[in-house]
PDB file of C-alpha atoms in Angstrom:
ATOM      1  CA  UNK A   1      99.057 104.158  90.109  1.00 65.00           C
ATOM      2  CA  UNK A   2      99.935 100.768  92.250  1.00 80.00           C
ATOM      3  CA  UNK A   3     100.761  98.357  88.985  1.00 72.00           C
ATOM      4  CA  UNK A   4      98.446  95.704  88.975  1.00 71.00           C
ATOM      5  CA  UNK A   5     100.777  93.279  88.340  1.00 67.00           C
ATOM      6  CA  UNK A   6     102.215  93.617  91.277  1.00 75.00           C
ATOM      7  CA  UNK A   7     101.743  90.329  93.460  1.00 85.00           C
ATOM      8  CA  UNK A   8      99.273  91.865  95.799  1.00 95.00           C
ATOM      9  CA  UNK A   9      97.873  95.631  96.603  1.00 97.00           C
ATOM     10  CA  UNK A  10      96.905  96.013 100.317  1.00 98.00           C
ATOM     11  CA  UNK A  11      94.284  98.718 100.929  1.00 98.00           C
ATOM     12  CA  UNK A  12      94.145  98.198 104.777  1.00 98.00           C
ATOM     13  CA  UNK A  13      97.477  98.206 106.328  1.00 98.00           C
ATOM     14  CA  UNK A  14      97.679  98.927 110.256  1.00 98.00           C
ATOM     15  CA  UNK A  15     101.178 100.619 111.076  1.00 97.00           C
ATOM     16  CA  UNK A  16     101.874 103.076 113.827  1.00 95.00           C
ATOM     17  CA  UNK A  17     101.049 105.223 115.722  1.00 95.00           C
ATOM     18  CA  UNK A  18      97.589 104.090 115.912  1.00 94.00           C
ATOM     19  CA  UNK A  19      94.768 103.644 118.855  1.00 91.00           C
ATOM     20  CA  UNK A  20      96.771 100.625 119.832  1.00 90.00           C
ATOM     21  CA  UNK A  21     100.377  98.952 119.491  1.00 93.00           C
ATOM     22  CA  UNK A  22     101.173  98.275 116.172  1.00 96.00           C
ATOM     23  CA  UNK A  23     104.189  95.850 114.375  1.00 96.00           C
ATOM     24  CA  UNK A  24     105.438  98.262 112.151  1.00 97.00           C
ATOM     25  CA  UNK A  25     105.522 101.906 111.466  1.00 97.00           C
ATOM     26  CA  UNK A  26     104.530 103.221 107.878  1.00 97.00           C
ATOM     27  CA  UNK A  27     107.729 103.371 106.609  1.00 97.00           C
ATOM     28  CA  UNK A  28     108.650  99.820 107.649  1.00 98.00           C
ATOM     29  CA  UNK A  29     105.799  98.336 106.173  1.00 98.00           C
ATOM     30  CA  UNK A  30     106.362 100.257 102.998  1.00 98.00           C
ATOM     31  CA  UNK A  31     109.802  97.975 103.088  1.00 98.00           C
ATOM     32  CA  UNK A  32     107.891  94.995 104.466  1.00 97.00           C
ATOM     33  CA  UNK A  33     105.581  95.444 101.155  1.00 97.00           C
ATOM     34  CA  UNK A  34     108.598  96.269  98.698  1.00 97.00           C
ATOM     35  CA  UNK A  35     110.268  92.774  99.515  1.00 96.00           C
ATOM     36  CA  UNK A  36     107.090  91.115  98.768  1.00 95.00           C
ATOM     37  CA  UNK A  37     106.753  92.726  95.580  1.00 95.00           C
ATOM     38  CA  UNK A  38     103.516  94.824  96.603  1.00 96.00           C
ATOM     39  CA  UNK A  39     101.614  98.318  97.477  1.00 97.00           C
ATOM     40  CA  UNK A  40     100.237  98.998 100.672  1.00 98.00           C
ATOM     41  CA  UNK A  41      97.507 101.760 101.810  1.00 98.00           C
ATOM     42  CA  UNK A  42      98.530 103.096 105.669  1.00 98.00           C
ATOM     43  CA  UNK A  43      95.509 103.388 107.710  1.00 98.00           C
ATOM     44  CA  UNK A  44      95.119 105.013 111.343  1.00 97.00           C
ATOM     45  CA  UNK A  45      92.363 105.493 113.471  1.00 94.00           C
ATOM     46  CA  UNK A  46      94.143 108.469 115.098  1.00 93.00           C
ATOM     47  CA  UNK A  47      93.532 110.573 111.785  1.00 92.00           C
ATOM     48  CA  UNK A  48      95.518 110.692 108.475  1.00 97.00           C
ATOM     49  CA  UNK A  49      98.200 108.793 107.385  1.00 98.00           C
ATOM     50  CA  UNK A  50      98.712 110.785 104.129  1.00 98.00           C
ATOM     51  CA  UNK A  51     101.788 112.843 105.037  1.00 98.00           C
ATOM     52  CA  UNK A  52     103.650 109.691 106.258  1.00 98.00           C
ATOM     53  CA  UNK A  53     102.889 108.049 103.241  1.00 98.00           C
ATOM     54  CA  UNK A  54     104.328 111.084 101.056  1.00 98.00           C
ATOM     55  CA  UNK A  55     107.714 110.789 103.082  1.00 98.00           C
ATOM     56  CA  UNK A  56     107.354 107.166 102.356  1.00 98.00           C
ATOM     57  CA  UNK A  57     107.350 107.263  98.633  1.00 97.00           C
ATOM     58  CA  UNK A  58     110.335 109.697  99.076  1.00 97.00           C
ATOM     59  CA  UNK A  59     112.275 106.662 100.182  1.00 97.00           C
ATOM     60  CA  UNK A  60     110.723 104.994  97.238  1.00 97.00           C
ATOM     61  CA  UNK A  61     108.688 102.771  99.050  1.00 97.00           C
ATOM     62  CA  UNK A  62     105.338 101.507  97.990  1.00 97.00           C
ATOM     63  CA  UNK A  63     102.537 103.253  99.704  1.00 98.00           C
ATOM     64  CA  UNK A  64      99.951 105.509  99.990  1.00 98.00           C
ATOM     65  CA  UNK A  65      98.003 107.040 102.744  1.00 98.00           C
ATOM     66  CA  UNK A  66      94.600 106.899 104.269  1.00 98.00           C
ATOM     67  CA  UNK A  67      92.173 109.569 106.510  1.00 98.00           C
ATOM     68  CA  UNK A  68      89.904 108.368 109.345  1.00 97.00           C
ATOM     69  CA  UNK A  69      87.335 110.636 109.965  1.00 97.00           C
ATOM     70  CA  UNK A  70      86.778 110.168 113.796  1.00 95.00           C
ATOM     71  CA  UNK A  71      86.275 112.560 116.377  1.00 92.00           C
ATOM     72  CA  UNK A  72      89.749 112.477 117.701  1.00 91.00           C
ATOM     73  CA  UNK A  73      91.051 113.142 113.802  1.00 89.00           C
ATOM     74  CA  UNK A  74      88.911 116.130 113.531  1.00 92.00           C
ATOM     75  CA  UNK A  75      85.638 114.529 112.861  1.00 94.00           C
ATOM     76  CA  UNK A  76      83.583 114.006 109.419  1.00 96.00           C
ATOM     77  CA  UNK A  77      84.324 117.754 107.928  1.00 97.00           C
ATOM     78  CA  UNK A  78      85.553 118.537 104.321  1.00 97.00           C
ATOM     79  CA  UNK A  79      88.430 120.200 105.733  1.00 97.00           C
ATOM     80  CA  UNK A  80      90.073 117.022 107.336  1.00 97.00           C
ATOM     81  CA  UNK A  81      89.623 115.103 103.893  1.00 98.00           C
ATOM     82  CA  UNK A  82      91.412 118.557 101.638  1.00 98.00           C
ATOM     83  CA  UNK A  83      94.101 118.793 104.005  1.00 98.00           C
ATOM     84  CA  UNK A  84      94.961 114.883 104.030  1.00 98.00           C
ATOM     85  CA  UNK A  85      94.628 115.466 100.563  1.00 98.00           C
ATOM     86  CA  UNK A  86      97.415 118.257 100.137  1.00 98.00           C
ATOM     87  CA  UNK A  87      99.443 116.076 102.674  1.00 98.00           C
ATOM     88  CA  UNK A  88      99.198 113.364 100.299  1.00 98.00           C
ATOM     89  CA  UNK A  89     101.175 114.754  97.646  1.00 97.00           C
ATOM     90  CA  UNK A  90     100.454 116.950  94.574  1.00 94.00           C
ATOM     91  CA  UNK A  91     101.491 113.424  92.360  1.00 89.00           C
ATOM     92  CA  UNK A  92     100.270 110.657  94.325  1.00 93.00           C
ATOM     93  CA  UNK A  93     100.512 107.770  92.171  1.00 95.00           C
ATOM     94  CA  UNK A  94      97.290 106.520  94.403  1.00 97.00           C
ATOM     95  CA  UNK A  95      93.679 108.098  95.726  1.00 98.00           C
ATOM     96  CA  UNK A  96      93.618 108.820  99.561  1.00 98.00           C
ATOM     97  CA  UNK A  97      91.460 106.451 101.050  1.00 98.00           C
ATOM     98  CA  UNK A  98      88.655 108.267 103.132  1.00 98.00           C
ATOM     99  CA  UNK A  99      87.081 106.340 105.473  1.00 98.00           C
ATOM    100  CA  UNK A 100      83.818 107.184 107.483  1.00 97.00           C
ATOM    101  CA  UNK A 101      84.197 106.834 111.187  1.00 96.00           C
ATOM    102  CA  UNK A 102      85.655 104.084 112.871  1.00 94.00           C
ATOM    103  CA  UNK A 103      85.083 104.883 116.559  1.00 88.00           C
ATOM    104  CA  UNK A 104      81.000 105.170 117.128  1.00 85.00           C
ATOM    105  CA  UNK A 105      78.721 103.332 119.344  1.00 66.00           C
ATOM    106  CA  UNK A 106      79.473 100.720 121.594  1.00 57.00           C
ATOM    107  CA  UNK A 107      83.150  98.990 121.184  1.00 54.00           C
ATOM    108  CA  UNK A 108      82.620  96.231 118.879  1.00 57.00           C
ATOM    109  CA  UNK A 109      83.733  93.256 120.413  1.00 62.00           C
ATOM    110  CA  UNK A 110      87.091  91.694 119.390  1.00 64.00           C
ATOM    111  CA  UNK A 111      89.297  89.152 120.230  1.00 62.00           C
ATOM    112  CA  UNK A 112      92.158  90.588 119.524  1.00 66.00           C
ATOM    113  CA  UNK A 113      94.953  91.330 122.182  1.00 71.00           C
ATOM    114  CA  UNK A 114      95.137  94.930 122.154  1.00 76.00           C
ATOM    115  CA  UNK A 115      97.856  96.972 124.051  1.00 78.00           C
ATOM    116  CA  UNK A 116      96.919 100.935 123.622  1.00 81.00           C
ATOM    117  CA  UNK A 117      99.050 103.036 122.108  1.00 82.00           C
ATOM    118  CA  UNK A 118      99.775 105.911 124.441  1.00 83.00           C
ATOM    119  CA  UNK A 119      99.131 105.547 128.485  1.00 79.00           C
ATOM    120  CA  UNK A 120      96.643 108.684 128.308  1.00 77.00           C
ATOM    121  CA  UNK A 121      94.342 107.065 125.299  1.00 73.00           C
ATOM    122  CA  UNK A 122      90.668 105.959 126.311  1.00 79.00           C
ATOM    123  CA  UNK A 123      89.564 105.001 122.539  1.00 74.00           C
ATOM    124  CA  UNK A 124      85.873 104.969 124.164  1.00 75.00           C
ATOM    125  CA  UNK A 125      86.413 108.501 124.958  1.00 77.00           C
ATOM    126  CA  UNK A 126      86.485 109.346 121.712  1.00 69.00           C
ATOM    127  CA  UNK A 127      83.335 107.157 120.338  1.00 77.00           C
ATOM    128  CA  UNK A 128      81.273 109.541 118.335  1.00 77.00           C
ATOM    129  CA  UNK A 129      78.071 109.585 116.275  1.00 82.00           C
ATOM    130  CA  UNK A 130      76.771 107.443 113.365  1.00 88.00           C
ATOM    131  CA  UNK A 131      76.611 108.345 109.903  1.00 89.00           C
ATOM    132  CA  UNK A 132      72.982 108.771 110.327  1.00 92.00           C
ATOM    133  CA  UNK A 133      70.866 111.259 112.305  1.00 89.00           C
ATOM    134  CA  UNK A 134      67.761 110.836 114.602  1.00 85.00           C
ATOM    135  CA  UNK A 135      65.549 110.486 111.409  1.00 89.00           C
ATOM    136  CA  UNK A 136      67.231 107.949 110.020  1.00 88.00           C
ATOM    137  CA  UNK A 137      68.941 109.809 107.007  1.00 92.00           C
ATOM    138  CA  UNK A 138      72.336 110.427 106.323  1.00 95.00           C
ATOM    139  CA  UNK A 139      73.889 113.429 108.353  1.00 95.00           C
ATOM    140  CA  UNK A 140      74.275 116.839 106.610  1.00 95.00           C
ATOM    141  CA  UNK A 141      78.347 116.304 107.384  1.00 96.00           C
ATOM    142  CA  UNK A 142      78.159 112.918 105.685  1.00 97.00           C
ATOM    143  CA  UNK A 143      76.406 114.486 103.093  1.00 97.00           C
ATOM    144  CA  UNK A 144      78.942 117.027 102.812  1.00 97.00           C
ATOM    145  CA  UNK A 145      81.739 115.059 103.175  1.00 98.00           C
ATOM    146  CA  UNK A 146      80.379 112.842 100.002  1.00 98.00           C
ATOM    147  CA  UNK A 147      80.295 115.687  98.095  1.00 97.00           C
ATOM    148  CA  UNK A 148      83.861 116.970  98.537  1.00 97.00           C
ATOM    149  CA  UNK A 149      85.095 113.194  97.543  1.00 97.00           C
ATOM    150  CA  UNK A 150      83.450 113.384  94.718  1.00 97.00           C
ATOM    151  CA  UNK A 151      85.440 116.510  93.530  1.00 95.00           C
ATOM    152  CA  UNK A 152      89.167 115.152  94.783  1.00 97.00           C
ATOM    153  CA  UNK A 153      91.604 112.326  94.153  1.00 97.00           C
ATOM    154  CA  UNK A 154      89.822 110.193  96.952  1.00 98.00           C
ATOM    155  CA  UNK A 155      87.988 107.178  97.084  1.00 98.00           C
ATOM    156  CA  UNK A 156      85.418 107.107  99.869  1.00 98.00           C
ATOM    157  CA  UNK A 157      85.008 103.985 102.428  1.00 98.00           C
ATOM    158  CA  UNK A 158      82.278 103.147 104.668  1.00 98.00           C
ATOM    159  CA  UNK A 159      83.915 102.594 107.859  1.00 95.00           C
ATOM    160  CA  UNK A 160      82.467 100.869 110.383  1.00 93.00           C
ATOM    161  CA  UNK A 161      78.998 101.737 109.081  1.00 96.00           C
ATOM    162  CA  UNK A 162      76.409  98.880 109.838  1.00 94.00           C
ATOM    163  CA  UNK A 163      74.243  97.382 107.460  1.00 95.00           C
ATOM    164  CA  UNK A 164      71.401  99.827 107.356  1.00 95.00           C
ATOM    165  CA  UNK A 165      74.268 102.728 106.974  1.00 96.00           C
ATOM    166  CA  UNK A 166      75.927 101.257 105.015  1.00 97.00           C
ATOM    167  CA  UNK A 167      72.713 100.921 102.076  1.00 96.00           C
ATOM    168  CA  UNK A 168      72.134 104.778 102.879  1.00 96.00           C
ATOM    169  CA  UNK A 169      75.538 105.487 101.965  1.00 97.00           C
ATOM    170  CA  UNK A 170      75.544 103.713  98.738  1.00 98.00           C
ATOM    171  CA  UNK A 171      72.340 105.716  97.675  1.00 96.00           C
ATOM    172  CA  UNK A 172      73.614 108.542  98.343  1.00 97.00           C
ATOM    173  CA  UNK A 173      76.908 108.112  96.375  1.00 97.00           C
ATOM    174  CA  UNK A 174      74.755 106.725  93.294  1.00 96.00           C
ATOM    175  CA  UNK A 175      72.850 110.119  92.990  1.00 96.00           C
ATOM    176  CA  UNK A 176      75.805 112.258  93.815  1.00 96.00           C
ATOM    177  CA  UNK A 177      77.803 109.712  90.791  1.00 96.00           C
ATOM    178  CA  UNK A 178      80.783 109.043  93.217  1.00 97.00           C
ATOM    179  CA  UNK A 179      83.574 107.979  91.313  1.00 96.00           C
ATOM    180  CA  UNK A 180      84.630 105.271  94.170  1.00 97.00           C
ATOM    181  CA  UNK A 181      83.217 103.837  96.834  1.00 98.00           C
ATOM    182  CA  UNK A 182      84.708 100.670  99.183  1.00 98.00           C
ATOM    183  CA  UNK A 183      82.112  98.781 101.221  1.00 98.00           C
ATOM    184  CA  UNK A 184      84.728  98.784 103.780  1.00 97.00           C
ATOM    185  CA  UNK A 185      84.938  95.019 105.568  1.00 92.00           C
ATOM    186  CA  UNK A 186      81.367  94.913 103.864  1.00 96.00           C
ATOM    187  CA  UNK A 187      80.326  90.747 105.092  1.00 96.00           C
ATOM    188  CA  UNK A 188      82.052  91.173 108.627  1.00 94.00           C
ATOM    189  CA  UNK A 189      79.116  90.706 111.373  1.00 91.00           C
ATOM    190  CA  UNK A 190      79.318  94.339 112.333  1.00 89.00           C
ATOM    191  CA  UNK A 191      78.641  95.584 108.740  1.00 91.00           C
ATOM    192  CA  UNK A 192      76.530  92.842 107.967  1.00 91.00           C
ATOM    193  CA  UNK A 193      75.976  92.202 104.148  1.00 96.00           C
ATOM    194  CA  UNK A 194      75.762  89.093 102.390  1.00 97.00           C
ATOM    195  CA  UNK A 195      76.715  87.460  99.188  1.00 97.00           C
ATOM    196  CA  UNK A 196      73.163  88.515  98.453  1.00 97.00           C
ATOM    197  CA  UNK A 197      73.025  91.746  98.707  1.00 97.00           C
ATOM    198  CA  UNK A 198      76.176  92.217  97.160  1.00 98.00           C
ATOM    199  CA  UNK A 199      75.244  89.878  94.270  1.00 98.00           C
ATOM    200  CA  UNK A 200      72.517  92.840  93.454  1.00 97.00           C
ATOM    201  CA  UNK A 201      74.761  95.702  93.781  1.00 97.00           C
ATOM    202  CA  UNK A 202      76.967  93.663  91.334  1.00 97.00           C
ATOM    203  CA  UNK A 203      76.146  96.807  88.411  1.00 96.00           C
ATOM    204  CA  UNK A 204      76.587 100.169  90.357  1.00 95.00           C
ATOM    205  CA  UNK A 205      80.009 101.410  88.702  1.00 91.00           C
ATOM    206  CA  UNK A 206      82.233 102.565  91.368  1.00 96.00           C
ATOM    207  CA  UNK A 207      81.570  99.971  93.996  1.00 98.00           C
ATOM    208  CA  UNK A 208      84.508  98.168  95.770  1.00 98.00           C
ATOM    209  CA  UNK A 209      83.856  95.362  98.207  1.00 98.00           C
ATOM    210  CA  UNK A 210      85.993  94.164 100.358  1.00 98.00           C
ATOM    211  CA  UNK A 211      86.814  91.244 102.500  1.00 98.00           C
ATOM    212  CA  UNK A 212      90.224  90.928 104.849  1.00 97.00           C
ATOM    213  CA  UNK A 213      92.219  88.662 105.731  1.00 97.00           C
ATOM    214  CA  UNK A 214      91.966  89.451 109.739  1.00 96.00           C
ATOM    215  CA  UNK A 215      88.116  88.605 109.366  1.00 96.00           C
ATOM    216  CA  UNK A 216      88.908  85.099 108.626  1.00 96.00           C
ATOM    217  CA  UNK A 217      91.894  84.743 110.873  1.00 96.00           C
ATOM    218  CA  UNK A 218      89.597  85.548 113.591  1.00 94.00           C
ATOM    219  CA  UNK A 219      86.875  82.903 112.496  1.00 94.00           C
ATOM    220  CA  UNK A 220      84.137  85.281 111.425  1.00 94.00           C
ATOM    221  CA  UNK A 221      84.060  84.392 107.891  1.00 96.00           C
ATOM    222  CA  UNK A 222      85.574  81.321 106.392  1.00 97.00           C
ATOM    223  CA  UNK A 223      87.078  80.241 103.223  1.00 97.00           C
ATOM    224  CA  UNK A 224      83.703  79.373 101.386  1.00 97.00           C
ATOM    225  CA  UNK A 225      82.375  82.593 102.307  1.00 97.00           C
ATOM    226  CA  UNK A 226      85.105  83.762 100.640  1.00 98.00           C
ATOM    227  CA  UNK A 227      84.637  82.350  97.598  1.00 98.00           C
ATOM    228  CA  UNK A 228      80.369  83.290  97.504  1.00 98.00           C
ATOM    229  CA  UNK A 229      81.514  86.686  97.629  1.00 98.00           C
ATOM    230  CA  UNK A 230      84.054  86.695  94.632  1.00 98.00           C
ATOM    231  CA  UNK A 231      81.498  85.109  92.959  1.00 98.00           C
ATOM    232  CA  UNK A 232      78.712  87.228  93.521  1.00 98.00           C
ATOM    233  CA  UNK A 233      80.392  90.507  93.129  1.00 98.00           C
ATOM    234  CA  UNK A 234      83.023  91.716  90.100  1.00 98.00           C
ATOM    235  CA  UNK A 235      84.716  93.984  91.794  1.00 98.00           C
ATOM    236  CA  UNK A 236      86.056  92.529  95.306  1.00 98.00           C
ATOM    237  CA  UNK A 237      89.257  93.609  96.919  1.00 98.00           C
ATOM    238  CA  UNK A 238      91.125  91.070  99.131  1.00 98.00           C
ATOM    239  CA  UNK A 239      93.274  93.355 101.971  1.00 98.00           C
ATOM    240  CA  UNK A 240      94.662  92.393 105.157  1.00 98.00           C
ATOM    241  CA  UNK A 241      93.435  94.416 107.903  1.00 97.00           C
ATOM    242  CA  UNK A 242      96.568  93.557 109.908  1.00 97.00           C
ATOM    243  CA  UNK A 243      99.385  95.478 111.393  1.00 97.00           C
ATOM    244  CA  UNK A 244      98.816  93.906 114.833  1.00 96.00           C
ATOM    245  CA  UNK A 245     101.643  92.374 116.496  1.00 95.00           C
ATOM    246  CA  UNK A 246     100.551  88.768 117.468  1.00 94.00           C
ATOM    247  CA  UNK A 247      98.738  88.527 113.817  1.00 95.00           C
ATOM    248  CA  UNK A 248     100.677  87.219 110.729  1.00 96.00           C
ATOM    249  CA  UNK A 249     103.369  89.453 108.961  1.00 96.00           C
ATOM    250  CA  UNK A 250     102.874  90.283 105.389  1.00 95.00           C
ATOM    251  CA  UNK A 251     104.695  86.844 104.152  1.00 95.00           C
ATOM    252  CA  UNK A 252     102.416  84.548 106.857  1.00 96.00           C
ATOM    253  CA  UNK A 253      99.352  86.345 105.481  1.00 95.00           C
ATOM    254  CA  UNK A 254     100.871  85.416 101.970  1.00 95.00           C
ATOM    255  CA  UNK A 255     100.965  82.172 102.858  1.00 96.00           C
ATOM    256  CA  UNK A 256      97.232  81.711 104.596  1.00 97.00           C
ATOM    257  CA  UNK A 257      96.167  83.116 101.719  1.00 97.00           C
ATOM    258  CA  UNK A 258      97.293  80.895  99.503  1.00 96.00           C
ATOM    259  CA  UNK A 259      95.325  77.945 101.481  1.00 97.00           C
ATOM    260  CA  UNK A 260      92.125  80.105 101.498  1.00 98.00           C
ATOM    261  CA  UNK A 261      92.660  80.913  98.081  1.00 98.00           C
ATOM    262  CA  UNK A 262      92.457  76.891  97.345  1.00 98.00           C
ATOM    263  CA  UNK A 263      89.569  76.265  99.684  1.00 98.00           C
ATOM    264  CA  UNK A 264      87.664  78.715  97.797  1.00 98.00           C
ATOM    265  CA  UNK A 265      88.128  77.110  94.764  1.00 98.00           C
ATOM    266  CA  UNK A 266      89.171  80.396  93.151  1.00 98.00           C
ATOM    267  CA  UNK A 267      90.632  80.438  89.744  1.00 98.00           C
ATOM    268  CA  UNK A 268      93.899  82.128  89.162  1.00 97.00           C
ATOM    269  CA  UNK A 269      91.901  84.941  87.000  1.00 97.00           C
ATOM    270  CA  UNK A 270      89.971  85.582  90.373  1.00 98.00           C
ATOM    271  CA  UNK A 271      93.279  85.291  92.754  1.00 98.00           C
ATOM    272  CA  UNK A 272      94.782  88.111  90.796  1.00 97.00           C
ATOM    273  CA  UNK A 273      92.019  90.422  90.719  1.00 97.00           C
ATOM    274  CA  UNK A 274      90.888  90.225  94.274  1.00 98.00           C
ATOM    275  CA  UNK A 275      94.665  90.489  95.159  1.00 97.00           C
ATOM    276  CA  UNK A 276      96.155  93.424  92.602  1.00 97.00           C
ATOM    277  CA  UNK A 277      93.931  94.109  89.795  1.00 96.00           C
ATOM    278  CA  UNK A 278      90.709  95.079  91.659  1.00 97.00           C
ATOM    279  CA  UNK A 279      92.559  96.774  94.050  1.00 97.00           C
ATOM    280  CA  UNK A 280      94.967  98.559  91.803  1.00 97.00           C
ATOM    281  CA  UNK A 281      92.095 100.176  89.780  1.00 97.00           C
ATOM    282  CA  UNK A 282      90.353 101.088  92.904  1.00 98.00           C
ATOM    283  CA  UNK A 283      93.055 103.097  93.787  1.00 98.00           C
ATOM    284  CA  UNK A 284      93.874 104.401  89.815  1.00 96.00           C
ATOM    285  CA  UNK A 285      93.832 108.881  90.226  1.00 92.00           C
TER     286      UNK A 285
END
């Protein structure tokens, strides 16, 4: 597993290929991560990462992989997450992450200066379904799909589920007794928690919330927010959420982080496990 004394685990990495242009491919942020004394999860919205990751950690570089679950990957099936899983590696030192699907409803609206990928891409093409059907309950594939994490070496994200999805999937992995589940960018405005709700969620076992770095780069959270939700919940995981090529590199998010870290007032006890324990442990087979 990722040590967690390493100076920082990063469980959302963007590296290419992806929907849209990204600063580094997997095995150069693996190297980007090694020099700064740190793991790194690879995540795609084109599908898995896991077999890139595995070629990765033949080079001896620090990372593990990730599964999307969109349409364009092969949609939210069993099948997708076992085969990322064999990709992954028969000794991963580090669960897959298995996140729920990224691309569904309208295009959330961004700021960021995106350049696609490929010339023949149309990401809205691809937007599929929500996690939940017409009745407001989670879909039998979601269901499913819960299940089969709950058997393998995965932990399970939300995605971009919204608030109301994102309570439904949380239920569900209680009574099912997931091992792991990450409330995946869980206080951005599209999922829509607070420190409140999070402070009462505080004693599920299992639950990972995060917050990233690109969220307050891009002024939807701030530096006190921060802080309330360290506070409220034991088990946050500080990742990055970057990869994009006019955002900060790994050692200018280092050093943002640092201020935030002080505007937060957060101790050095809570620096470290936001940054590498919490995150290390999430990702423990």
């Amino acid at each position: 597993m990722p040590d967690p004394a390493l100076r920082l685990v990063d469980v959302h990495y963007h590296a290419g290929p992806d929907l849209y242009r990204r600063r580094l491919t997997t095995s150069g942020a693996g190297r980007a991560y090694a020099q700064a004394d740190g793991w790194v999860v690879i995540k795609s919205h084109l599908g898995s990462t896991a077999a890139a990751a595995w070629e990765a950690r033949q080079e001896g570089l620090p990372v593990s992989g990730a599964v999307v679950l969109n349409d364009l990957a092969g949609g939210v099936r069993p099948r997708v997450v076992e085969q990322a899983v064999y990709a992954h590696g028969p000794q991963s030192p580090a669960r897959l992450v298995v996140h729920l699907p990224t691309l569904v409803g309208p295009a959330h609206r961004t700021t960021l200066r995106r350049e696609s990928f490929h010339p023949l891409l149309d990401a809205d093409r691809w937007r599929g379904d929500r996690v939940l059907d017409g009745t407001g309950r989670l879909s039998r594939r979601v269901s499913e799909v819960l299940r089969a994490a709950r058997d393998l070496p995965v932990v399970l994200a939300t995605g971009h589920c919204d608030r109301e999805e994102t309570l439904r999937v949380i239920d569900e992995a209680a009574r099912l007794e997931l091992p792991r589940l990450l409330l995946t960018h869980a206080t951005h405005p599209m999922s829509g928690l607070t420190p409140e709700d999070l402070a009462q969620l505080a004693d599920l076992p299992g639950l990972y919330v995060e917050l990233t770095a690109l969220t307050l780069l891009l002024g939807h959270r701030d530096a006190r927010h921060l802080g309330e939700v360290v506070r409220a919940h034991p088990r946050v995981v500080f990742s990055s959420d970057l990869g994009q090529p006019d955002q900060p590199d790994v050692s200018g998010w280092l050093t943002a982080s640092r201020r935030w870290f002080a505007d937060a007032r957060l101790t050095p006890a809570q620096v470290r496990a936001i940054t590498s324990a919490n995150p290390a442990a999430l990702l423990a087979p």
